[in-house]
XYZ file of C-alpha atoms in Angstrom:
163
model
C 34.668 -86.333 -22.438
C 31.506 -88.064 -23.726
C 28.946 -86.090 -25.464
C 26.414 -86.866 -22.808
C 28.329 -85.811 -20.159
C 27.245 -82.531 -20.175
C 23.667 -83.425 -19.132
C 22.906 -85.016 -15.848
C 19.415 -85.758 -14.530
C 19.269 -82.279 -13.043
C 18.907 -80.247 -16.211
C 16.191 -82.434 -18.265
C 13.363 -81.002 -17.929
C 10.383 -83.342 -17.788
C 7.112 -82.826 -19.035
C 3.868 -84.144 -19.994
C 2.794 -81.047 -21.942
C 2.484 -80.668 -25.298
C 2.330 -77.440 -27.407
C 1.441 -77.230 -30.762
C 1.051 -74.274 -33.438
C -3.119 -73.558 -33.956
C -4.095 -72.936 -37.494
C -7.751 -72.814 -36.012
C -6.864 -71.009 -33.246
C -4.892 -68.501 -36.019
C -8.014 -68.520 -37.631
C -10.419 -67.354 -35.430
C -8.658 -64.407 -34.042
C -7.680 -63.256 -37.140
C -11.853 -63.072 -37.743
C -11.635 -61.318 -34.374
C -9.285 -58.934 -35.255
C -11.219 -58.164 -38.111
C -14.616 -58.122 -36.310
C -13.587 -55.683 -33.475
C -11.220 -53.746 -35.938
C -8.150 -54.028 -33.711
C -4.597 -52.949 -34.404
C -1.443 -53.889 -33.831
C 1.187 -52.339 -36.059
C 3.772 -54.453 -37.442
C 3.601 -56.979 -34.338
C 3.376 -60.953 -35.407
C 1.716 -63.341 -33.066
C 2.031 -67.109 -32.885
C -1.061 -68.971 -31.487
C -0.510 -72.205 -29.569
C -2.634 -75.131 -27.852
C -1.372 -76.567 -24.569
C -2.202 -80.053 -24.030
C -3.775 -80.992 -21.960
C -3.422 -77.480 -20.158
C -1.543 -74.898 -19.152
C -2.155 -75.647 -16.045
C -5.139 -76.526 -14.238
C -6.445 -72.866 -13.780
C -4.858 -71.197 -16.322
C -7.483 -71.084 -19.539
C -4.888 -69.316 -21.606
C -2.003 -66.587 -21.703
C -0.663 -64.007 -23.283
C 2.617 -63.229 -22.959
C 5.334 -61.648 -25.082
C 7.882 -63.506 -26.519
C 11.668 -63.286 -25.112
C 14.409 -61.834 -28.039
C 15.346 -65.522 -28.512
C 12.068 -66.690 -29.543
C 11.371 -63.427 -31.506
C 14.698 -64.040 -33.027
C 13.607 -67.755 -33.936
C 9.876 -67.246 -34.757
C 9.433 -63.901 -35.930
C 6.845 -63.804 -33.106
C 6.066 -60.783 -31.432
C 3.832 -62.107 -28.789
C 2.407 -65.703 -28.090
C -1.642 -66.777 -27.322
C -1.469 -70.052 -25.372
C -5.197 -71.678 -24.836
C -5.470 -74.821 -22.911
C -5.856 -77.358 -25.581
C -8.408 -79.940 -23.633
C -10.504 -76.803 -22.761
C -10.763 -75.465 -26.140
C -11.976 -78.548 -27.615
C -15.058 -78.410 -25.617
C -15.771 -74.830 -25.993
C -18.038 -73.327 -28.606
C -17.610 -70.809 -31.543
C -18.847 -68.010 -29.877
C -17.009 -68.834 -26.393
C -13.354 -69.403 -28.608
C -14.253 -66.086 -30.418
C -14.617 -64.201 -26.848
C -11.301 -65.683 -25.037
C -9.186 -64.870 -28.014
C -10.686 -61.187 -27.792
C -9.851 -61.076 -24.391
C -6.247 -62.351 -25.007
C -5.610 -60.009 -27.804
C -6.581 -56.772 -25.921
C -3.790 -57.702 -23.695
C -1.354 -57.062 -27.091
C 0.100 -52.773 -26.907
C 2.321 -52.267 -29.394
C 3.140 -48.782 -29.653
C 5.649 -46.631 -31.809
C 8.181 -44.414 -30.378
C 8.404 -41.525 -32.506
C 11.540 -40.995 -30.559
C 13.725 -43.684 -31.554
C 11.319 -44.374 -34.619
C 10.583 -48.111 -33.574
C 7.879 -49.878 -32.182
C 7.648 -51.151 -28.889
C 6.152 -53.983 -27.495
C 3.821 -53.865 -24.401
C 1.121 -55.719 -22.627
C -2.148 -54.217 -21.286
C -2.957 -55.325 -17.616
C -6.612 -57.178 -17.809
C -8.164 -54.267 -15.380
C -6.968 -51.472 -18.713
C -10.388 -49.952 -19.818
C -10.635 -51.713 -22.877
C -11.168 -55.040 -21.444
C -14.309 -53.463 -19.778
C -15.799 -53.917 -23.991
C -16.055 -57.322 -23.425
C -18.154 -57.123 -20.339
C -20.267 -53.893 -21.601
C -20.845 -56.102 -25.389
C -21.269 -59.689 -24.137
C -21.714 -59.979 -20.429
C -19.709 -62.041 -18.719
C -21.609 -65.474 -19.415
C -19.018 -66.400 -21.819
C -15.950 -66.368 -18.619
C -18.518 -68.395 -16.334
C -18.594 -70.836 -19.148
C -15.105 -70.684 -19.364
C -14.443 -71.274 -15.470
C -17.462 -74.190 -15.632
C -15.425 -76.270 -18.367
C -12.147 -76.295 -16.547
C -13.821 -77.194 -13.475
C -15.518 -80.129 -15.296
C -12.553 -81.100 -17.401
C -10.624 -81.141 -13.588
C -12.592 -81.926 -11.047
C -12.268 -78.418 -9.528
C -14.576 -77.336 -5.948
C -16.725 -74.272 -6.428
C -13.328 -72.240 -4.539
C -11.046 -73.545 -7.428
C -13.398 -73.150 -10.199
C -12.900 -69.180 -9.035
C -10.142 -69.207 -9.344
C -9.429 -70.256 -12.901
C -7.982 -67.696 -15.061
C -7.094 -66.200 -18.284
């Protein structure tokens, strides 16, 4: 048996994204963390750009990682930003979309089994209603606006863009 003959077309996946570690991106939200004094136990989180998106309404994600990942990364949970759409966005704009990606992060430790487990917050949980009460919502619109630029979106699209 030839070593390639365990791959046919059918299983390569193809694709014109590219994902690569952030050391900005780490950066920033470890200023936010400190800023908005959040906590999140012993949990590790990578930070990624997307190029050129995750998709094209999808700003960024949160999402945590499977045991395989965890296993190879250390990585807890994973931030991925669209990387065109966060090289057009400003300071203050990055600052707010990482907040709002890291309140979706819930560890929490079970005294039970004395180990921490890891959890994500739905975006209607309370907390995310901070963002909206501190800095409006100005900073999503702008968000939404850039994609819709950066893609050519109609006004029902560009609603529809999402983090």
């Amino acid at each position: 048996m030839a070593d390639n003959d365990l791959i046919n077309d059918s299983t390569l996946i193809n694709t014109d994204k590219q994902l690569m570690e952030s050391p900005e991106v780490e950066k920033i939200a470890e200023k936010v963390i400190k800023d908005h004094k959040l906590e999140f136990g012993p949990a590790e989180i990578g930070y990624f750009l997307v190029y050129p998106n995750i998709s094209k309404q999808r700003a960024a994600k949160c999402m945590k990682a499977t045991r395989e990942v965890k296993y190879y990364s250390g990585n807890d949970y994973l931030i991925e930003i669209s990387g065109e759409l966060w090289d057009m966005l400003d300071n203050d704009t990055k600052e707010l979309l990482l907040y709002h990606e890291l309140l979706h992060i819930d560890p929490s430790f079970k005294s039970k089994t004395q180990e921490w487990k890891m959890n994500l917050k739905r975006p209607e949980y309370s907390d995310f209603y901070t963002i909206a009460d501190k800095f409006g919502n100005e900073w999503y619109k702008t968000i939404q606006a850039t994609v819709s630029s950066l893609y050519d979106l109609d006004p029902r699209q560009e609603s529809k863009v999402k983090m």
